[in-house]
PDB file of C-alpha atoms in Angstrom:
ATOM      1  CA  MET N   1      42.121  22.578 -18.878  1.00 63.00           C
ATOM      2  CA  ASN N   2      44.122  19.936 -17.687  1.00 85.00           C
ATOM      3  CA  GLU N   3      42.769  19.310 -14.253  1.00 93.00           C
ATOM      4  CA  THR N   4      44.749  17.692 -11.132  1.00 96.00           C
ATOM      5  CA  HIS N   5      44.684  14.960  -9.313  1.00 96.00           C
ATOM      6  CA  GLU N   6      43.194  16.593  -6.317  1.00 96.00           C
ATOM      7  CA  GLU N   7      40.355  18.260  -8.306  1.00 97.00           C
ATOM      8  CA  LEU N   8      39.316  14.865 -11.017  1.00 97.00           C
ATOM      9  CA  ILE N   9      39.394  13.141  -6.401  1.00 96.00           C
ATOM     10  CA  GLN N  10      36.638  15.963  -5.584  1.00 96.00           C
ATOM     11  CA  GLN N  11      35.083  15.585  -8.767  1.00 97.00           C
ATOM     12  CA  LEU N  12      34.526  12.405  -8.269  1.00 96.00           C
ATOM     13  CA  GLY N  13      33.567  12.334  -4.606  1.00 96.00           C
ATOM     14  CA  GLY N  14      30.910  14.841  -5.391  1.00 97.00           C
ATOM     15  CA  THR N  15      29.118  12.915  -8.322  1.00 97.00           C
ATOM     16  CA  LEU N  16      28.811   9.853  -5.989  1.00 97.00           C
ATOM     17  CA  LEU N  17      27.571  11.717  -3.330  1.00 96.00           C
ATOM     18  CA  ASP N  18      24.930  13.182  -5.318  1.00 96.00           C
ATOM     19  CA  LEU N  19      23.719   9.279  -5.591  1.00 95.00           C
ATOM     20  CA  VAL N  20      23.525   9.279  -2.246  1.00 94.00           C
ATOM     21  CA  PRO N  21      20.674   9.743   0.541  1.00 91.00           C
ATOM     22  CA  GLU N  22      21.883  12.920   2.356  1.00 89.00           C
ATOM     23  CA  THR N  23      21.854  10.632   5.286  1.00 92.00           C
ATOM     24  CA  GLY N  24      21.817   7.454   6.040  1.00 95.00           C
ATOM     25  CA  TRP N  25      24.211   5.238   4.241  1.00 97.00           C
ATOM     26  CA  ARG N  26      27.317   3.977   5.669  1.00 97.00           C
ATOM     27  CA  ARG N  27      29.574   3.577   2.365  1.00 98.00           C
ATOM     28  CA  ILE N  28      29.766   3.612  -0.816  1.00 98.00           C
ATOM     29  CA  ASP N  29      32.597   1.795  -3.083  1.00 98.00           C
ATOM     30  CA  LEU N  30      33.247   2.108  -6.529  1.00 97.00           C
ATOM     31  CA  VAL N  31      35.680  -0.366  -8.113  1.00 96.00           C
ATOM     32  CA  CYS N  32      36.898   0.553 -11.690  1.00 96.00           C
ATOM     33  CA  SER N  33      38.883  -2.332 -14.210  1.00 94.00           C
ATOM     34  CA  MET N  34      39.537   0.179 -16.728  1.00 94.00           C
ATOM     35  CA  THR N  35      42.283  -0.076 -19.978  1.00 91.00           C
ATOM     36  CA  ALA N  36      42.308   2.598 -23.076  1.00 89.00           C
ATOM     37  CA  PRO N  37      38.729   0.989 -24.863  1.00 90.00           C
ATOM     38  CA  VAL N  38      37.260  -0.774 -21.705  1.00 90.00           C
ATOM     39  CA  ARG N  39      35.405   0.606 -18.408  1.00 92.00           C
ATOM     40  CA  ASP N  40      34.175  -1.593 -15.997  1.00 93.00           C
ATOM     41  CA  LEU N  41      32.871  -0.149 -12.740  1.00 95.00           C
ATOM     42  CA  ILE N  42      30.783  -2.036 -10.414  1.00 95.00           C
ATOM     43  CA  LEU N  43      29.439   0.289  -7.624  1.00 97.00           C
ATOM     44  CA  THR N  44      28.270  -0.700  -4.084  1.00 97.00           C
ATOM     45  CA  VAL N  45      26.856   1.877  -1.577  1.00 97.00           C
ATOM     46  CA  ILE N  46      25.670   0.279   1.843  1.00 98.00           C
ATOM     47  CA  MET N  47      23.230   2.073   4.169  1.00 97.00           C
ATOM     48  CA  ASP N  48      23.122   2.067   7.777  1.00 97.00           C
ATOM     49  CA  ASP N  49      20.364  -0.603   7.698  1.00 97.00           C
ATOM     50  CA  GLY N  50      22.695  -3.209   6.227  1.00 97.00           C
ATOM     51  CA  SER N  51      21.308  -2.531   3.225  1.00 97.00           C
ATOM     52  CA  ARG N  52      22.356  -2.093  -0.489  1.00 97.00           C
ATOM     53  CA  PRO N  53      21.014  -0.671  -3.603  1.00 96.00           C
ATOM     54  CA  ALA N  54      21.299  -1.194  -6.653  1.00 94.00           C
ATOM     55  CA  ILE N  55      22.383   1.863  -8.356  1.00 95.00           C
ATOM     56  CA  THR N  56      23.643   2.356 -11.283  1.00 94.00           C
ATOM     57  CA  PRO N  57      27.417   4.243 -12.150  1.00 95.00           C
ATOM     58  CA  PRO N  58      26.377   7.350 -13.688  1.00 96.00           C
ATOM     59  CA  GLU N  59      28.529   7.602 -17.154  1.00 96.00           C
ATOM     60  CA  VAL N  60      30.078  10.787 -16.366  1.00 97.00           C
ATOM     61  CA  LEU N  61      31.897   8.377 -13.516  1.00 97.00           C
ATOM     62  CA  THR N  62      33.923   6.603 -16.395  1.00 96.00           C
ATOM     63  CA  VAL N  63      34.506   9.353 -17.942  1.00 96.00           C
ATOM     64  CA  ILE N  64      36.492  11.123 -15.256  1.00 97.00           C
ATOM     65  CA  LEU N  65      38.061   8.098 -14.304  1.00 98.00           C
ATOM     66  CA  ALA N  66      38.952   7.078 -17.274  1.00 96.00           C
ATOM     67  CA  LYS N  67      40.586  11.327 -17.431  1.00 97.00           C
ATOM     68  CA  LEU N  68      42.554  10.490 -13.963  1.00 97.00           C
ATOM     69  CA  ARG N  69      43.469   7.129 -15.698  1.00 97.00           C
ATOM     70  CA  ALA N  70      45.666   9.072 -17.951  1.00 97.00           C
ATOM     71  CA  LEU N  71      47.283  11.660 -15.650  1.00 97.00           C
ATOM     72  CA  LEU N  72      49.005   9.472 -13.810  1.00 97.00           C
ATOM     73  CA  TYR N  73      49.909   7.368 -16.131  1.00 97.00           C
ATOM     74  CA  GLN N  74      54.079   7.604 -15.649  1.00 96.00           C
ATOM     75  CA  PRO N  75      56.366   7.051 -19.733  1.00 92.00           C
ATOM     76  CA  ASP N  76      57.611   3.496 -19.354  1.00 88.00           C
ATOM     77  CA  ARG N  77      55.880   2.750 -16.366  1.00 93.00           C
ATOM     78  CA  GLY N  78      52.108   3.463 -17.387  1.00 94.00           C
ATOM     79  CA  THR N  79      49.455   3.697 -15.296  1.00 96.00           C
ATOM     80  CA  TRP N  80      46.726   1.258 -13.133  1.00 97.00           C
ATOM     81  CA  PHE N  81      44.841  -0.773 -14.094  1.00 95.00           C
ATOM     82  CA  SER N  82      41.859  -0.976 -11.222  1.00 95.00           C
ATOM     83  CA  ALA N  83      40.951   1.847  -8.749  1.00 97.00           C
ATOM     84  CA  ARG N  84      39.269   1.254  -5.635  1.00 97.00           C
ATOM     85  CA  ILE N  85      37.425   5.048  -4.624  1.00 97.00           C
ATOM     86  CA  SER N  86      35.789   4.719  -1.139  1.00 97.00           C
ATOM     87  CA  MET N  87      33.404   7.150   0.781  1.00 98.00           C
ATOM     88  CA  ASN N  88      32.704   7.487   5.280  1.00 96.00           C
ATOM     89  CA  PRO N  89      30.204   9.556   5.929  1.00 95.00           C
ATOM     90  CA  PRO N  90      30.162  13.119   6.147  1.00 92.00           C
ATOM     91  CA  GLY N  91      32.232  12.382   2.581  1.00 91.00           C
ATOM     92  CA  GLN N  92      35.492  11.222   4.238  1.00 95.00           C
ATOM     93  CA  ILE N  93      37.470  10.039   0.700  1.00 97.00           C
ATOM     94  CA  PHE N  94      40.164   6.864  -0.170  1.00 97.00           C
ATOM     95  CA  PHE N  95      41.474   6.455  -3.452  1.00 96.00           C
ATOM     96  CA  ASP N  96      43.703   2.938  -4.121  1.00 96.00           C
ATOM     97  CA  TYR N  97      45.708   2.065  -7.688  1.00 97.00           C
ATOM     98  CA  ASN N  98      45.965  -0.970  -8.320  1.00 96.00           C
ATOM     99  CA  ASN N  99      49.298  -0.628 -12.022  1.00 93.00           C
ATOM    100  CA  ASP N 100      50.088  -3.724 -11.698  1.00 92.00           C
ATOM    101  CA  HIS N 101      47.440  -6.858 -10.504  1.00 92.00           C
ATOM    102  CA  GLU N 102      45.938  -7.788 -12.723  1.00 90.00           C
ATOM    103  CA  PRO N 103      41.707  -6.445 -12.542  1.00 89.00           C
ATOM    104  CA  VAL N 104      39.165  -8.664 -11.277  1.00 82.00           C
ATOM    105  CA  LEU N 105      36.029  -7.811 -13.921  1.00 81.00           C
ATOM    106  CA  THR N 106      32.818  -8.300 -14.543  1.00 80.00           C
ATOM    107  CA  ARG N 107      33.779  -9.533 -17.943  1.00 81.00           C
ATOM    108  CA  PRO N 108      36.905 -10.649 -18.865  1.00 81.00           C
ATOM    109  CA  MET N 109      38.777  -8.588 -21.109  1.00 85.00           C
ATOM    110  CA  ALA N 110      40.238  -9.295 -24.623  1.00 87.00           C
ATOM    111  CA  PRO N 111      44.166  -9.867 -23.959  1.00 90.00           C
ATOM    112  CA  ALA N 112      43.450  -7.172 -27.727  1.00 91.00           C
ATOM    113  CA  HIS N 113      42.417  -4.697 -25.625  1.00 91.00           C
ATOM    114  CA  TYR N 114      45.340  -5.069 -23.207  1.00 91.00           C
ATOM    115  CA  ALA N 115      47.586  -4.671 -26.346  1.00 92.00           C
ATOM    116  CA  GLU N 116      45.315  -1.629 -27.103  1.00 93.00           C
ATOM    117  CA  ASP N 117      46.335  -0.420 -23.559  1.00 93.00           C
ATOM    118  CA  LEU N 118      50.412  -0.753 -23.947  1.00 93.00           C
ATOM    119  CA  ARG N 119      49.399   1.346 -27.114  1.00 94.00           C
ATOM    120  CA  VAL N 120      48.109   4.427 -25.564  1.00 95.00           C
ATOM    121  CA  PHE N 121      50.145   4.010 -22.503  1.00 96.00           C
ATOM    122  CA  PRO N 122      53.317   1.975 -23.787  1.00 96.00           C
ATOM    123  CA  ARG N 123      55.584   0.475 -20.333  1.00 95.00           C
ATOM    124  CA  ASP N 124      58.684  -0.875 -20.646  1.00 94.00           C
ATOM    125  CA  PRO N 125      59.174  -4.360 -20.968  1.00 93.00           C
ATOM    126  CA  GLY N 126      60.311  -4.185 -16.815  1.00 93.00           C
ATOM    127  CA  HIS N 127      57.339  -2.900 -15.935  1.00 94.00           C
ATOM    128  CA  VAL N 128      55.281  -5.318 -17.518  1.00 95.00           C
ATOM    129  CA  PRO N 129      53.789  -7.860 -15.699  1.00 95.00           C
ATOM    130  CA  ALA N 130      54.469 -11.218 -15.963  1.00 95.00           C
ATOM    131  CA  TRP N 131      50.589 -12.073 -16.269  1.00 93.00           C
ATOM    132  CA  LEU N 132      49.853  -9.818 -18.820  1.00 93.00           C
ATOM    133  CA  ARG N 133      52.409 -10.515 -20.563  1.00 93.00           C
ATOM    134  CA  ALA N 134      51.325 -14.321 -20.479  1.00 91.00           C
ATOM    135  CA  LYS N 135      48.401 -12.126 -21.828  1.00 88.00           C
ATOM    136  CA  LEU N 136      49.633 -10.834 -24.836  1.00 90.00           C
ATOM    137  CA  ALA N 137      51.904 -13.814 -25.647  1.00 89.00           C
ATOM    138  CA  THR N 138      48.721 -16.643 -24.962  1.00 78.00           C
ATOM    139  CA  GLU N 139      46.880 -14.280 -28.137  1.00 66.00           C
ATOM    140  CA  GLY N 140      49.851 -13.404 -30.017  1.00 64.00           C
ATOM    141  CA  ALA N 141      48.264  -9.602 -28.866  1.00 43.00           C
ATOM    142  CA  ASN N 142      51.114  -8.498 -29.355  1.00 44.00           C
TER     143      ASN N 142
END
């Protein structure tokens, strides 16, 4: 079954809500940077008292985000490199996709990973961002 954007966002929201208590949290912030071979997630939960408990993002979030990335692919224009999903109580969800700017990563991504991503999600040359062209050219990955 092919899920819709709304269904995938609802799955993300439900999964994120399962990670926090029913009350006592102020914000959930999930930042995902992704290429076809590499997934990098940063999950931050802010409690009402300002504390930020360490919560490891479950693998199901990566699966849902990979589906969302594939769903939002536009032929010749590509898909997003990073996404931010935020929630406020009781379950209001916000999302923002970055299709053009270099993603902020917890660890560097090799140019070969970006080259693989362009193979899986092709873009015409006019839709390949300058930072990505430079990265691929310096490493000879294209």
